[in-house]
Coordinates of C-alpha atoms in Angstrom, one line a residue:
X1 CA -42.1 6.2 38.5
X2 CA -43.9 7.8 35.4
X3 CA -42.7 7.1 32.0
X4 CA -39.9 9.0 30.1
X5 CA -41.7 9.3 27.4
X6 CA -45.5 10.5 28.7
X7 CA -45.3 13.8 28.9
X8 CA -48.3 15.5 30.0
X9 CA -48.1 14.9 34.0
X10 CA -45.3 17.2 33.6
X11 CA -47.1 19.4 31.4
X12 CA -50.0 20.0 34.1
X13 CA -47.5 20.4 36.8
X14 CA -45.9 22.9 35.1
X15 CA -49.1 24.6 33.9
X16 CA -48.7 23.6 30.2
X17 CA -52.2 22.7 28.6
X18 CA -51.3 22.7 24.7
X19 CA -48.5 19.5 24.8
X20 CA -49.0 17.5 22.2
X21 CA -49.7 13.7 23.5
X22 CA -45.8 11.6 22.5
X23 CA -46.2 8.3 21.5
X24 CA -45.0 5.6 23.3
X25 CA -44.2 3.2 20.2
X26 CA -40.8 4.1 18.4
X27 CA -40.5 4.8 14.9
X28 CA -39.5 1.4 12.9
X29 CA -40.2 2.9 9.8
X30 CA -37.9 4.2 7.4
X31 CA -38.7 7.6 5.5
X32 CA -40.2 5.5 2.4
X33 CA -42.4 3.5 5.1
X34 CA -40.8 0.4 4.4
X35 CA -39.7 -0.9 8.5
X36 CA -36.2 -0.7 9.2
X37 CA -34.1 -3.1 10.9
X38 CA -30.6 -2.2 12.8
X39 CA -28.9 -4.4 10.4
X40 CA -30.2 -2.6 7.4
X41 CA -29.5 0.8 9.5
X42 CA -25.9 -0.1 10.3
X43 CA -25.3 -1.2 6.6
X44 CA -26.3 2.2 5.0
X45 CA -24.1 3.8 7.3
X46 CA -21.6 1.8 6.6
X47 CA -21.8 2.2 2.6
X48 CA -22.1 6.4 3.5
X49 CA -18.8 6.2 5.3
X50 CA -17.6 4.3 1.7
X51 CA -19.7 7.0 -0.2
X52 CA -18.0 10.0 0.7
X53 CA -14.7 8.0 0.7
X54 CA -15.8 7.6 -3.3
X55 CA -16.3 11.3 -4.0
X56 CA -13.3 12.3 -2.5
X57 CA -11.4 10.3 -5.1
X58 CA -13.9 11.4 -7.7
X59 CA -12.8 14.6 -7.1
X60 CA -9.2 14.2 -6.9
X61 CA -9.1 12.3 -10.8
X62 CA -11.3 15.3 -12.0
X63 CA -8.3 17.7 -9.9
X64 CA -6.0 15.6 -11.6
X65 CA -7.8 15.5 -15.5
X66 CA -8.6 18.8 -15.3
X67 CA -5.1 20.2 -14.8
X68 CA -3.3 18.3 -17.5
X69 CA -6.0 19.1 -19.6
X70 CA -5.6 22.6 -19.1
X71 CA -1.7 22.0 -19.4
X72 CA -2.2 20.4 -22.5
X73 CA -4.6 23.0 -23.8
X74 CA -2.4 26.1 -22.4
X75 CA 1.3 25.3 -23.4
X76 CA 2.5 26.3 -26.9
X77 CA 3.6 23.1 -28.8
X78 CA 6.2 24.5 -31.4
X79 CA 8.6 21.2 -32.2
X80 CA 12.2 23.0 -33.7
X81 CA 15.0 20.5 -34.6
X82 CA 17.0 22.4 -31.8
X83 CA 13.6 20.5 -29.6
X84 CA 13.9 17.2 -31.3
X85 CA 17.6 16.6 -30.6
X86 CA 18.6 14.0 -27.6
X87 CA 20.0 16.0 -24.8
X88 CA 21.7 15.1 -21.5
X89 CA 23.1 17.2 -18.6
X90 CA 23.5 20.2 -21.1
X91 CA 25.5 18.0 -23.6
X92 CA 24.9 17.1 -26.9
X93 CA 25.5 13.6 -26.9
X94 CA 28.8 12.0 -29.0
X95 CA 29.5 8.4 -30.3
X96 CA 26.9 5.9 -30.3
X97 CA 25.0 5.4 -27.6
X98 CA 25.1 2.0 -26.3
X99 CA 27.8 1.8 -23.3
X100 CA 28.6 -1.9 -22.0
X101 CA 28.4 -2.5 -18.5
X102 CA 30.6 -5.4 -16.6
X103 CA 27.9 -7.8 -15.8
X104 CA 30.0 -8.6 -12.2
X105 CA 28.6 -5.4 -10.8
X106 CA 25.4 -6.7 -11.0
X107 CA 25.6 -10.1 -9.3
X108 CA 27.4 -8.5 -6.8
X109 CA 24.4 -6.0 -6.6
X110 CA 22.4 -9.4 -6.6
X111 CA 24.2 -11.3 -4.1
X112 CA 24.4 -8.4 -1.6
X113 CA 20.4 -7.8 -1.9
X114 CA 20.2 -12.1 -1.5
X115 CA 21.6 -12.1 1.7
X116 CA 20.7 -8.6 3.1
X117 CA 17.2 -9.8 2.7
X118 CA 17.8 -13.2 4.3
X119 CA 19.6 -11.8 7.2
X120 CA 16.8 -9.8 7.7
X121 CA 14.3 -12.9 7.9
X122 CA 16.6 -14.3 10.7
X123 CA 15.8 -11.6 13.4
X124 CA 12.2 -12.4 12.9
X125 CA 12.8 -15.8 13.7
X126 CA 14.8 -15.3 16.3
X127 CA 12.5 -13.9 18.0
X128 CA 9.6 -17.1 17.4
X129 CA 12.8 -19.2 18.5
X130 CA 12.9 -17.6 21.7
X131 CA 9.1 -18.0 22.3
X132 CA 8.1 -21.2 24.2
X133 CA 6.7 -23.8 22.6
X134 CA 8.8 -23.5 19.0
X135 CA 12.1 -24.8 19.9
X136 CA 13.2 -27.8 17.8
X137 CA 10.6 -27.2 14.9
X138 CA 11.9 -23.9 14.3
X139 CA 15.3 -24.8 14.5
X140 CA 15.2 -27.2 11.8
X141 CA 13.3 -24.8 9.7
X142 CA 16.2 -22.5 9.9
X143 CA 18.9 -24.8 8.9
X144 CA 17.0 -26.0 6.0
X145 CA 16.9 -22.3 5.2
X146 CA 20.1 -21.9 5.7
X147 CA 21.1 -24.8 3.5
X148 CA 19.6 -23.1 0.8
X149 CA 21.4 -20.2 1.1
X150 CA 25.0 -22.0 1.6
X151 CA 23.7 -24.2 -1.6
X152 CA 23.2 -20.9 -3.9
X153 CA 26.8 -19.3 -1.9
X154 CA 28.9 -22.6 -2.8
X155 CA 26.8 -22.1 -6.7
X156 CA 28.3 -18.3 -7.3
X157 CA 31.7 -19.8 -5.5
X158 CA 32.3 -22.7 -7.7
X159 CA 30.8 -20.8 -11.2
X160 CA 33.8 -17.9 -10.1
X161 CA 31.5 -15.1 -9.3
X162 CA 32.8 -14.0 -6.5
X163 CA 36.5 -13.6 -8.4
X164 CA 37.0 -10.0 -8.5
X165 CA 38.8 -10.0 -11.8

């Protein structure tokens, strides 16, 4: 069988004279004529992929700076005390403005995020419980857990947070 790459038996079959001869050894060389390996090859592919990545985000903070410059350039700045004056929901604002809040509203807030996050750990682990090979481990892991969690409940209890008053 004749070599891929030779060819000029073809070319004479064919009736071609002109066919420049092919070379049989490959091009190791990179385009300054330093030799490339497929490591160094793979690599600068690799940092292209990153390269474009990197102008796209160029791009999008020059998007980003040249709109607000051109907001900040373009819109008419005349301050009027009418401008200056504290405004909410199409009120003018009356009395002072510092409103207390009942702090209980908040632990409960706390207290519900507590142990809405913990129960959601314990369908995780339910699932490693049921795997074979975690059994007893795991279980003592989650009643160490949950002693934690009855700890901080019986903390709130006995300090009266949970009193609605």
């Amino acid at each position: 069988m004749a070599d891929v790459t030779d060819v000029t038996g073809v070319a004479d079959a064919v009736g071609l004279t002109d066919v420049p001869d092919v070379p049989d050894v490959p091009d190791v060389h990179g385009v300054s004529g330093v030799p490339v390996d497929g490591s160094t090859a793979l690599a600068s592919e690799y940092f292209q992929s990153y390269s474009v990545i990197g102008l796209l985000a160029l791009i999008g903070v020059l998007f980003v700076a040249v709109a607000f410059g051109a907001g900040r350039l373009l819109r008419p700045v005349v301050p009027t005390p009418e401008k200056l004056l504290t405004y909410e929901c199409g009120v003018d604002p009356v009395g002072e403005g510092w409103a207390h809040t009942q702090v209980r509203y908040y632990v409960y807030a706390f207290l519900y995020v507590i142990f809405a996050v913990d129960s959601i750990f314990l369908f995780p682990w339910a699932t490693v419980f049921a795997a074979p090979g975690y059994g007893a481990t795991t279980l003592v892991e989650m009643f160490i857990f949950l002693g934690f969690l009855a700890v901080g409940l019986l903390y709130a209890w006995k300090k009266g947070v949970l009193a609605w008053a």
